[in-house]
Amino acid sequence: MQSVLGGNTKNVPGFLRPLLLVLLVSFLLALLLGSGFTLTTHGLPEQELSFATAYGEGATLLEDGSVRLHTGHLNTITFYDLTQPARTLGLSTSAYGQESISVTATLYHVGYGADGAERLTQLDQAVLNPAGSHRSAVLMLRQENASAQNPYNIRLVFTDAKEDFLLNAATLNQGGFSFNVGQFVLFSVLGLSALGLYRSRIYRVEYDHADRQHRLLLWVGAGLCAMAVLLLMQLVLRQGYGLLYPYDPFSPDSLIYNDDYHTQYYHLFDALLHGQLAMRTPPDPQLLTLANPYDPVQREGIYSLWDMAYFDGKYYCYYGPAPMPLYFLCDFLFAKVPSAALACAVPAGIAVFGICGALQEMLRYFKIRSNLLLLMLSIPALCFGTLLFLLMSCADSYEQPYLWAMAGLSCFLWLYYLALRWKHALVRKLFYLLAGGSVVFVAASRPAVVLLCIAFALPPAIDLLKNSKGRLRGLWADAVFLLLPIFAGAALLMAYNALRFGSVLNFGNTMQFTVWDMNAQTFRASPVWLVQALWLFLFHPLHILPRFPYVLIRDSLQNNYGSFFYNYGLFGLVNLPLYWSLAGVGKALRKAPLVKKAVYLLVLLSSALLLWYTYCIGNIVYRYICDVTVALGLLAALLLLEIASCRPAGEKKLVYLAAVLLCSFTILVGFLLCFQNERMLIRQYSPDFYILISRLFQLG
């Protein structure tokens, strides 16, 4: 009788040995990497510090001896002339209000230079939630040589708090040994999973398109990624808010307008609901008196709707209208509008399944042999590598167009390549119809991304026409079903633009109220900017931090951005190792069929043109690379799977291991970026979860 893991059940001790070894290694890793054995105080006595003798800024001493720290101030507590030898400082906090918050506590040693000025040396840092489960922390102090003749000064600086909170106690030499159980469980699960995969020999199995179990495994993986989207949706919901908001846009107590999220789509929904395209919010009459209302200097001091298009004395939403069907559906079913978290989760979930389906169909179309386990790992690697989870963790109006474009492009590729191989005429036409509808969502989100749809679709269409063998009538019928929704959607979008701005190709982005006078900018395609764009969008590095989340999205030091300056944090795609496989495109295409070469090269060229265009109009921020991540991510995954499966026998193990590492590190980097980005919503709205994960990934 064979066990699930492939061994003989009579030989139980033979399986117990590797099991115990995995648990032992997990214990040692958790002990060395994340546990607090360095926090032992070696018998040094505890001493509670008195806040009455400390110096505080933005702090009020209360009658019970605790300190209330006020938001909106520099919150510091400084202890002078301490003589107690100490290795640690324990902090205990509690909430003053009702809302959970995250607070960063940073410990400094205070010294003085020759000029008498203070010199601060950072010792340690911790994140706390005074209203949640992680109210206390122990920070490393390392002042063991202190005495009455050698006193020291330390300062606590508290940042990031959104509400007032209480500091109840600060205790020297608090701590002792603490074992990181979470890390032990994590390492054990990973180790046991690897052991199970090794004993089952699944890593040797080649993916078979005709095997239902193989396909089911891939869709289960996609389902787990979709569940991660749902988890993120809950984590980025503002406390006290639900998934749906009561629709009352002009009430001063409205949840929508008291939320931190931007509200462009709520304005657009409100306008469409009342049968108009202009926003119902009237502009300030002073705007009509300005010579150039698009100039932020002239507009200073005058109320205006941020990031709205202004034309002919009215406001318009220049964001693509793709999310509007979801808003109207929620209004029809619940008489409410979706929260930003829900509005981002829906296209993100669709994109997960679209990516999974597109990858399978493209593997089949290009006849690429793939390892099953590596293919299963590539699904979450793609979801993290396309930055889908990063966008979801930001959950704002800015992210919705990108997520809908990703959903539309991935579903188009899935349905289009599925239709190419489908034999039943009626079902095939239905797939083409749905594929054409997906392109409409792309155009109604990020119109330039339609270029990538063409790059993926044109070579197979030409190849199909070339090998039609007299079946032109059937091909024309298929083309009608594909193009009909595309032309209808294009006509509606052009009419939408013409009714607003008097031009079918004017989307309103040059008329927005933003940090720069966009109306004065002209598009200039400089060849020099192509090199700059590719460097920034592909190779600009992430900054490495010494503690969780270990990565930081930082601004570029370059100060020339196309037609105007806008620099709000950027990193290149090479920070996600999955994209490294694109370097092998030349060798992979050397003996490839012409249609495959055409698709790969057209997608690469179109992606470069999109990045160049984005740079030329002056936009530099990390979410803009999401226009090309689905296309380049799928291409990278196809190349990785093909390279790993076609190596000579002697090289296969090393190449396979390298491919697994590329996917794994892509997942890791994409995961960490969910906790360090422009919005920081997980930390802001789910601080306990943030602290739990930070302690799970702590080193030292």
XYZ file of C-alpha atoms in Angstrom:
700
model
C 0.000 0.000 0.000
C 1.366 3.400 -1.056
C 1.032 6.516 1.066
C -0.090 9.883 -0.287
C 3.523 11.024 -0.387
C 4.595 8.028 -2.396
C 6.368 5.996 0.318
C 5.504 2.594 1.774
C 3.259 2.876 4.851
C 5.005 -0.086 6.476
C 8.238 1.898 6.546
C 6.970 4.627 8.893
C 10.339 5.320 10.589
C 11.840 5.990 7.151
C 9.426 8.869 6.720
C 9.679 10.084 10.296
C 13.387 10.785 9.980
C 13.053 13.492 7.258
C 9.934 14.824 9.029
C 11.830 15.298 12.279
C 14.754 16.782 10.376
C 12.464 19.380 8.777
C 11.009 20.307 12.177
C 14.474 20.549 13.730
C 15.798 22.760 10.923
C 12.655 24.936 11.173
C 13.194 25.287 14.924
C 16.813 26.318 14.453
C 15.964 28.805 11.701
C 13.239 30.394 13.833
C 15.621 30.498 16.779
C 18.475 32.096 14.848
C 16.574 34.448 12.533
C 13.580 35.772 14.386
C 13.530 34.843 18.039
C 14.462 37.110 20.911
C 17.259 35.119 22.454
C 19.451 38.232 22.096
C 17.032 40.115 24.311
C 18.038 38.275 27.442
C 19.054 40.774 30.111
C 21.652 38.521 31.792
C 20.206 39.100 35.250
C 20.177 42.900 34.972
C 17.350 44.243 37.150
C 14.251 45.781 35.607
C 13.706 49.484 36.194
C 10.558 51.381 35.264
C 11.369 54.855 34.028
C 9.397 57.807 35.334
C 7.761 60.073 32.773
C 7.566 62.829 35.386
C 11.304 63.501 35.051
C 11.418 63.013 31.273
C 11.220 65.758 28.673
C 8.365 65.403 26.199
C 7.195 67.123 23.022
C 3.609 66.681 21.853
C 2.947 64.805 25.098
C 0.857 65.397 28.231
C 1.644 63.767 31.576
C -1.543 62.308 33.147
C -2.368 61.868 36.828
C -1.845 58.089 36.737
C 1.740 58.553 35.529
C 1.094 57.644 31.884
C 1.615 59.992 28.945
C -0.891 61.030 26.286
C 0.763 61.555 22.912
C -1.030 63.905 20.542
C -1.264 63.519 16.785
C -0.237 66.456 14.677
C 2.852 67.037 16.808
C 6.394 65.758 17.001
C 5.917 63.092 19.682
C 9.132 62.573 21.641
C 10.015 61.407 25.122
C 13.631 61.992 26.218
C 15.240 60.432 29.318
C 18.419 62.137 30.509
C 21.282 60.958 32.726
C 20.297 57.282 32.996
C 22.755 55.231 35.031
C 21.149 51.769 35.005
C 23.045 49.295 32.764
C 20.502 48.036 30.274
C 20.183 45.918 27.156
C 16.517 46.479 26.375
C 13.710 48.989 26.732
C 10.175 47.650 26.996
C 7.223 49.825 25.952
C 3.574 49.444 26.896
C 0.862 51.470 25.145
C -2.921 51.649 25.079
C -5.539 53.398 22.997
C -6.951 56.781 23.861
C -9.657 56.597 21.214
C -11.578 53.695 19.718
C -9.831 53.268 16.378
C -6.972 50.822 15.817
C -3.835 52.602 14.696
C -0.250 51.749 13.898
C 2.529 53.637 15.646
C 6.233 53.504 14.852
C 8.423 53.775 17.939
C 12.063 54.629 17.219
C 14.728 54.552 19.926
C 17.729 56.876 19.705
C 20.872 57.402 21.733
C 21.321 61.125 22.363
C 24.879 62.405 22.256
C 26.497 65.773 21.716
C 29.078 66.991 19.236
C 31.988 69.328 19.863
C 29.717 72.261 19.006
C 27.220 71.185 21.664
C 24.581 70.168 19.098
C 22.625 66.956 19.629
C 23.704 63.850 17.749
C 21.084 61.112 17.435
C 22.056 57.496 16.800
C 19.194 55.152 15.966
C 19.229 52.017 18.102
C 16.046 50.138 17.255
C 12.529 50.490 15.888
C 9.190 48.746 16.402
C 5.587 49.046 15.211
C 2.752 48.886 17.762
C -1.038 49.020 17.754
C -2.202 50.622 21.033
C -5.796 49.546 20.416
C -5.081 46.007 19.260
C -3.220 42.841 20.136
C 0.283 44.266 19.745
C 0.363 47.017 22.357
C 3.860 46.382 23.671
C 7.325 45.941 22.228
C 10.892 45.413 23.393
C 13.605 47.505 21.746
C 17.342 46.869 21.836
C 19.229 49.415 23.934
C 22.728 47.954 24.571
C 23.904 50.365 27.313
C 25.674 47.803 29.472
C 28.576 49.999 30.564
C 26.439 52.690 32.167
C 27.159 53.966 35.665
C 26.871 57.129 37.725
C 30.126 58.229 36.114
C 29.008 57.165 32.621
C 25.344 58.151 32.206
C 23.467 58.063 28.904
C 20.463 59.758 27.314
C 17.823 58.095 25.135
C 14.941 59.449 23.121
C 11.745 57.790 21.946
C 10.210 59.221 18.792
C 6.685 58.138 17.831
C 5.465 58.612 14.260
C 2.648 57.611 11.880
C -0.124 57.660 14.514
C -3.519 58.814 13.193
C -5.090 59.144 16.655
C -3.917 60.104 20.134
C -2.659 57.201 22.239
C -1.221 56.500 25.693
C 2.306 55.452 26.649
C 1.773 53.583 29.924
C 5.255 52.367 30.787
C 8.879 52.334 29.668
C 10.922 49.633 31.406
C 14.654 49.072 31.226
C 15.794 45.421 30.922
C 12.332 44.136 30.119
C 12.268 40.958 28.107
C 14.213 37.774 28.248
C 13.862 34.892 25.839
C 10.987 34.920 23.316
C 10.561 32.275 20.618
C 9.019 33.264 17.252
C 6.348 30.580 16.945
C 5.016 32.095 13.708
C 8.355 31.664 11.965
C 8.638 28.090 13.211
C 5.201 27.305 11.735
C 6.074 29.078 8.471
C 9.378 27.247 8.025
C 7.732 23.938 8.992
C 4.942 24.353 6.446
C 7.404 25.292 3.704
C 9.747 22.443 4.623
C 7.007 19.829 4.841
C 5.529 21.030 1.545
C 8.927 20.675 -0.122
C 9.342 17.237 1.435
C 5.925 16.141 0.206
C 6.611 17.404 -3.300
C 9.962 15.642 -3.365
C 8.606 12.289 -2.185
C 5.619 12.424 -4.511
C 7.982 13.121 -7.462
C 5.496 15.684 -8.799
C 8.403 17.872 -9.851
C 9.089 15.321 -12.604
C 5.573 15.495 -14.074
C 5.121 17.263 -17.412
C 1.993 19.352 -17.849
C -0.593 17.691 -20.083
C -3.266 19.954 -21.602
C -5.617 16.987 -21.955
C -5.356 15.933 -18.295
C -8.285 17.334 -16.299
C -6.454 16.919 -13.004
C -3.578 19.030 -14.278
C -5.934 21.793 -15.393
C -7.817 21.568 -12.105
C -4.604 22.089 -10.153
C -3.932 25.300 -12.083
C -7.438 26.631 -11.486
C -7.168 25.756 -7.791
C -3.986 27.850 -7.711
C -5.844 30.705 -9.385
C -8.645 30.295 -6.847
C -6.161 30.648 -3.978
C -4.829 33.846 -5.561
C -8.411 35.114 -5.850
C -8.904 34.358 -2.145
C -5.795 36.454 -1.471
C -7.527 39.299 -3.326
C -10.528 38.923 -1.006
C -8.217 38.989 2.018
C -6.563 42.152 0.754
C -9.986 43.680 0.189
C -10.809 43.174 3.873
C -7.421 44.473 5.008
C -7.697 47.778 3.116
C -11.254 48.553 4.218
C -11.336 51.591 6.459
C -12.415 50.690 9.986
C -16.129 51.146 10.507
C -16.845 51.132 6.769
C -18.422 48.312 4.813
C -17.924 47.053 1.279
C -20.784 49.247 0.064
C -21.477 52.900 0.841
C -24.913 54.523 1.129
C -25.264 56.777 -1.874
C -25.607 60.345 -0.599
C -22.801 62.246 -2.317
C -23.658 65.797 -1.267
C -24.360 65.149 2.410
C -21.627 66.505 4.742
C -21.895 63.236 6.691
C -21.541 61.028 3.619
C -19.156 58.107 4.036
C -17.878 58.697 0.522
C -16.688 62.225 1.061
C -15.353 61.616 4.544
C -13.337 58.638 3.376
C -9.647 59.000 2.577
C -10.148 57.543 -0.897
C -10.318 59.807 -3.931
C -13.799 60.176 -5.340
C -13.545 60.753 -9.100
C -15.631 57.699 -9.926
C -18.320 58.600 -7.404
C -18.684 61.970 -9.132
C -18.905 60.269 -12.535
C -21.499 57.763 -11.321
C -23.548 60.586 -9.821
C -23.463 62.505 -13.109
C -24.472 59.504 -15.236
C -27.209 58.598 -12.784
C -28.698 62.054 -13.377
C -28.412 61.788 -17.160
C -25.428 64.062 -17.733
C -21.708 63.790 -18.399
C -20.511 66.824 -16.428
C -20.081 66.544 -12.671
C -22.957 67.992 -10.657
C -20.518 69.827 -8.369
C -20.449 73.445 -9.641
C -16.975 74.990 -10.087
C -15.979 78.012 -8.039
C -17.025 81.159 -10.015
C -13.516 82.549 -9.511
C -12.198 79.908 -11.925
C -14.055 81.647 -14.756
C -12.118 84.841 -14.104
C -8.685 83.228 -14.432
C -6.659 83.712 -17.597
C -5.445 80.103 -17.292
C -7.298 78.023 -14.677
C -5.037 75.022 -15.423
C -2.067 76.843 -13.930
C -1.865 75.738 -10.260
C -0.235 79.047 -9.338
C -3.217 81.052 -10.622
C -5.595 78.524 -9.061
C -4.007 78.752 -5.605
C -6.512 79.591 -2.868
C -9.528 78.755 -5.072
C -11.501 75.602 -4.316
C -11.316 73.070 -7.137
C -11.827 69.332 -7.587
C -8.439 67.649 -7.681
C -7.563 65.543 -10.729
C -10.766 66.433 -12.523
C -10.908 67.741 -16.089
C -12.197 71.296 -16.379
C -13.757 72.437 -19.650
C -16.221 75.147 -20.614
C -17.027 75.964 -16.979
C -17.783 72.361 -15.988
C -15.987 69.450 -14.332
C -15.549 66.113 -16.077
C -13.928 62.844 -15.022
C -11.044 62.104 -17.376
C -10.619 58.592 -15.942
C -11.841 55.841 -18.249
C -15.475 54.829 -17.567
C -14.800 51.059 -17.452
C -15.781 50.666 -13.733
C -19.223 52.224 -14.246
C -21.094 48.929 -14.920
C -20.014 47.730 -11.455
C -21.241 50.960 -9.836
C -24.624 50.710 -11.566
C -24.911 47.013 -10.693
C -24.320 47.762 -6.993
C -26.838 50.589 -7.183
C -29.414 48.300 -8.834
C -28.931 45.410 -6.380
C -28.267 47.245 -3.112
C -29.018 50.943 -3.735
C -25.408 51.614 -2.706
C -22.072 52.237 -4.382
C -18.958 50.052 -4.009
C -16.156 51.052 -1.691
C -12.786 51.613 -3.310
C -11.685 48.240 -1.891
C -14.557 46.395 -3.574
C -14.195 48.416 -6.781
C -10.556 47.269 -7.000
C -11.154 43.689 -5.863
C -13.632 42.863 -8.656
C -11.265 43.568 -11.592
C -8.334 42.121 -9.626
C -10.208 38.836 -9.169
C -11.170 38.773 -12.854
C -7.543 39.424 -13.809
C -6.334 36.473 -11.696
C -8.493 34.001 -13.616
C -7.790 35.773 -16.918
C -4.028 35.411 -16.382
C -4.380 31.722 -15.499
C -6.511 31.025 -18.569
C -4.311 33.097 -20.902
C -1.149 31.302 -19.785
C -2.674 27.868 -20.405
C -4.030 28.768 -23.837
C -0.806 30.415 -24.982
C 1.212 27.403 -23.866
C -1.051 25.244 -25.993
C -1.067 27.574 -29.005
C 2.734 27.954 -29.104
C 3.228 24.245 -28.356
C 5.425 24.854 -25.327
C 6.172 21.869 -23.116
C 6.085 22.738 -19.445
C 6.779 21.210 -16.084
C 3.559 20.928 -14.055
C 4.934 22.109 -10.718
C 6.763 25.045 -12.273
C 3.601 26.007 -14.155
C 1.625 25.895 -10.897
C 4.221 28.162 -9.257
C 4.122 30.586 -12.176
C 0.445 31.454 -11.503
C 1.064 33.247 -8.155
C 4.384 34.540 -9.542
C 2.441 36.216 -12.350
C -0.188 37.622 -9.984
C 2.499 39.194 -7.796
C 4.829 39.987 -10.705
C 2.195 41.897 -12.669
C 1.802 44.057 -9.503
C -1.852 43.122 -9.344
C -1.671 42.661 -5.561
C 0.270 45.901 -5.162
C -2.500 47.821 -6.932
C -5.099 45.993 -4.866
C -3.351 46.914 -1.622
C -3.507 50.601 -2.620
C -7.267 50.469 -3.424
C -7.967 53.938 -4.762
C -9.583 55.563 -7.767
C -6.123 55.832 -9.307
C -5.698 52.046 -9.290
C -9.102 51.124 -10.754
C -8.321 51.949 -14.429
C -5.133 49.871 -14.321
C -6.885 46.899 -12.733
C -9.717 47.013 -15.283
C -7.174 47.246 -18.108
C -5.307 44.236 -16.679
C -8.584 42.327 -16.356
C -9.608 43.245 -19.905
C -6.242 42.375 -21.475
C -5.845 39.048 -19.655
C -9.421 37.973 -20.476
C -8.967 39.010 -24.104
C -5.839 36.852 -24.417
C -7.542 33.913 -22.713
C -10.698 34.074 -24.863
C -8.925 34.935 -28.117
C -6.408 32.080 -27.943
C -9.164 29.761 -26.731
C -11.246 30.679 -29.775
C -8.309 30.038 -32.098
C -8.292 26.340 -31.213
C -12.024 25.772 -30.670
C -13.724 23.572 -33.276
C -17.427 24.162 -32.583
C -18.375 27.180 -34.714
C -21.076 28.647 -32.470
C -19.021 28.369 -29.270
C -15.991 29.768 -31.086
C -17.983 32.807 -32.191
C -19.144 33.324 -28.610
C -15.514 33.328 -27.439
C -14.612 35.873 -30.124
C -17.557 38.036 -29.081
C -16.472 37.986 -25.438
C -12.861 38.646 -26.458
C -13.980 41.724 -28.375
C -15.952 42.888 -25.347
C -12.814 42.536 -23.218
C -10.974 44.909 -25.558
C -13.693 47.503 -24.900
C -12.868 47.391 -21.171
C -9.201 47.887 -22.022
C -10.002 50.907 -24.202
C -12.357 52.317 -21.561
C -9.605 52.033 -18.931
C -6.202 52.640 -20.517
C -6.747 53.247 -24.265
C -3.061 52.927 -25.213
C -2.996 49.329 -23.904
C -5.158 48.311 -26.893
C -1.847 48.311 -28.774
C -0.845 45.208 -26.790
C -4.122 43.488 -27.728
C -3.224 44.067 -31.380
C 0.338 42.822 -30.859
C -0.892 39.522 -29.416
C -3.761 39.067 -31.890
C -2.447 40.192 -35.271
C 0.189 37.498 -36.068
C -2.149 34.546 -35.235
C -4.910 36.189 -37.300
C -2.598 36.563 -40.317
C -1.364 32.996 -39.884
C -4.962 31.758 -39.689
C -5.847 33.644 -42.850
C -2.767 32.312 -44.612
C -3.692 28.704 -43.801
C -7.432 29.116 -44.344
C -7.582 26.683 -47.302
C -10.844 28.032 -48.706
C -12.562 28.636 -45.343
C -12.691 32.392 -45.845
C -16.434 32.650 -45.234
C -16.108 31.091 -41.773
C -13.120 33.314 -40.955
C -15.011 36.444 -41.956
C -17.912 35.385 -39.738
C -15.512 34.896 -36.809
C -13.937 38.296 -37.517
C -17.361 39.960 -37.415
C -18.070 38.538 -33.953
C -14.657 39.693 -32.727
C -14.764 43.173 -34.245
C -18.436 44.013 -33.704
C -18.155 44.772 -29.952
C -14.807 46.513 -30.545
C -16.263 48.895 -33.144
C -19.390 49.455 -31.049
C -17.297 50.222 -27.975
C -15.008 52.517 -29.973
C -18.014 54.412 -31.334
C -19.443 54.870 -27.831
C -16.110 56.075 -26.430
C -15.623 58.527 -29.299
C -19.163 59.834 -28.831
C -18.482 60.118 -25.086
C -15.402 62.247 -25.802
C -17.092 64.352 -28.475
C -20.041 65.186 -26.222
C -17.704 66.291 -23.447
C -14.813 67.995 -25.210
C -15.863 68.336 -28.839
C -13.245 65.870 -30.093
C -13.475 62.093 -30.473
C -9.837 61.599 -29.403
C -9.781 64.048 -26.488
C -9.989 62.069 -23.223
C -9.562 65.173 -21.064
C -6.206 64.319 -19.494
C -4.659 67.614 -20.680
C -7.441 69.559 -18.955
C -6.986 68.180 -15.475
C -6.365 70.156 -12.316
C -3.123 68.714 -11.023
C 0.407 69.662 -9.957
C 1.264 71.095 -13.367
C -0.361 73.005 -16.194
C -1.180 70.004 -18.360
C -3.040 72.153 -20.906
C 0.230 73.881 -21.807
C 2.101 70.646 -22.480
C 2.701 69.247 -25.945
C 3.706 65.724 -26.810
C 7.317 65.485 -27.998
C 8.749 62.072 -28.861
C 12.455 62.419 -28.219
C 14.618 59.380 -29.116
C 16.841 60.178 -26.136
C 13.846 59.750 -23.865
C 13.400 56.173 -25.104
C 16.656 55.160 -23.381
C 15.725 57.112 -20.249
C 12.245 55.573 -20.179
C 13.530 52.010 -20.508
C 16.110 52.606 -17.782
C 13.562 54.018 -15.332
C 10.723 51.601 -16.024
C 12.867 48.488 -16.362
C 16.008 48.958 -14.269
C 15.406 51.593 -11.593
C 16.226 49.807 -8.304
C 14.181 49.403 -5.170
C 15.783 50.731 -1.996
C 16.607 48.024 0.543
C 15.596 48.593 4.180
C 17.170 46.884 7.210
C 13.786 45.854 8.618
C 10.327 44.819 7.457
C 9.087 45.309 4.785
C 12.738 45.446 3.596
C 11.912 47.280 0.346
C 11.174 50.942 -0.288
C 9.784 52.552 -3.424
C 11.844 55.699 -3.788
C 11.870 58.654 -6.162
C 14.279 58.780 -9.058
C 17.091 61.310 -8.766
C 16.647 62.229 -12.417
C 14.917 65.589 -12.882
C 14.019 65.598 -16.569
C 10.777 63.781 -17.244
C 9.460 64.232 -20.721
C 7.122 67.184 -20.995
C 6.688 67.937 -17.304
C 8.035 66.973 -13.907
C 6.126 64.371 -11.904
C 8.148 61.994 -9.769
C 6.425 60.011 -7.055
C 8.352 56.806 -6.560
C 9.347 54.252 -9.142
C 11.014 50.879 -9.545
C 11.922 48.868 -12.606
C 10.591 45.464 -13.579
C 13.968 43.776 -13.063
C 13.309 44.055 -9.316
C 10.829 41.221 -9.951
C 13.037 38.259 -10.986
C 10.373 36.656 -13.195
C 11.182 39.270 -15.846
C 14.823 38.181 -15.992
C 13.757 35.365 -18.310
C 13.024 37.965 -21.011
C 16.790 38.045 -21.540
C 16.474 34.581 -23.099
C 14.036 35.645 -25.809
C 16.682 35.609 -28.563
C 17.761 32.030 -27.952
C 14.184 30.811 -27.450
C 13.056 32.263 -30.795
C 16.039 31.076 -32.827
C 14.201 28.055 -34.257
C 10.647 29.124 -33.398
C 7.806 29.310 -35.957
C 7.305 32.674 -37.638
C 4.005 33.402 -35.870
C 5.597 32.883 -32.475
C 8.522 35.151 -33.351
C 6.117 37.819 -34.585
C 4.005 37.741 -31.412
C 6.964 37.895 -29.031
C 8.759 40.664 -30.919
C 5.602 42.726 -31.464
C 4.731 42.522 -27.763
C 8.244 43.602 -26.759
C 8.215 46.474 -29.261
C 4.703 47.596 -28.258
C 5.624 47.520 -24.569
C 8.701 49.657 -25.219
C 6.592 52.147 -27.201
C 4.018 52.350 -24.408
C 6.683 53.039 -21.801
C 8.256 55.627 -24.084
C 4.902 57.333 -24.653
C 4.220 57.397 -20.919
C 7.605 58.975 -20.293
C 7.169 61.540 -23.066
C 3.982 62.907 -21.514
C 5.865 63.194 -18.231
C 4.381 60.529 -15.995
C 6.809 58.847 -13.608
C 5.222 56.716 -10.895
C 5.350 52.987 -10.266
C 1.753 52.147 -11.182
C 2.314 53.334 -14.773
C 4.404 50.248 -15.536
C 1.245 48.201 -14.939
C 0.215 49.052 -18.502
C 2.740 46.449 -19.677
C 3.132 44.017 -16.762
C 0.452 41.558 -17.927
C 1.877 41.396 -21.458
C 5.535 41.205 -20.414
C 4.714 38.960 -17.443
C 2.992 36.371 -19.645
C 5.854 36.546 -22.119
C 8.377 36.098 -19.302
C 6.454 33.130 -17.880
C 6.271 31.451 -21.301
C 10.008 31.900 -21.794
C 10.810 30.647 -18.299
C 8.672 27.532 -18.715
C 10.132 26.804 -22.148
C 13.751 27.346 -21.095
C 13.348 25.165 -17.998
C 11.761 22.329 -19.974
C 14.073 22.153 -22.974
C 17.477 21.969 -21.264
C 19.763 18.958 -21.773
C 19.446 16.307 -19.079
C 22.614 17.371 -17.265
C 21.545 21.025 -17.049
C 17.901 20.445 -16.188
C 18.262 20.326 -12.415
C 20.134 23.604 -12.114
C 17.884 25.403 -14.611
C 14.783 24.021 -12.909
C 16.034 25.182 -9.509
C 16.858 28.613 -10.937
C 13.345 28.874 -12.404
C 11.791 27.951 -9.045
C 13.906 30.596 -7.308
C 12.956 33.265 -9.854
C 9.255 32.584 -9.294
C 9.655 32.373 -5.512
C 11.547 35.656 -5.195
C 9.036 37.356 -7.481
C 6.276 36.268 -5.108
C 8.301 37.484 -2.128
C 9.058 40.933 -3.581
C 5.480 41.383 -4.792
C 4.228 40.370 -1.345
C 6.495 42.850 0.461
C 5.415 45.669 -1.855
C 1.860 45.259 -0.561
C 3.135 46.567 2.790
C 5.339 49.382 1.451
C 3.703 51.596 -1.156
C 2.122 54.963 -1.795
C -0.968 54.366 0.375
C 0.193 52.024 3.191
C -3.467 51.045 3.709
C -2.781 47.664 5.334
C -0.747 49.307 8.048
C -3.255 52.131 8.393
C -6.479 50.086 8.497
C -5.274 46.644 9.663
C -2.352 47.406 11.998
C -2.572 44.127 13.916
C -2.187 42.148 10.706
C 0.688 44.372 9.603
C 2.510 43.832 12.891
C 1.796 40.086 12.795
C 3.347 39.790 9.332
C 6.268 42.049 10.252
C 7.100 39.820 13.214
C 6.678 36.746 11.044
C 9.330 38.137 8.678
C 11.580 39.772 11.249
C 15.272 39.001 11.126
C 17.151 39.255 14.420
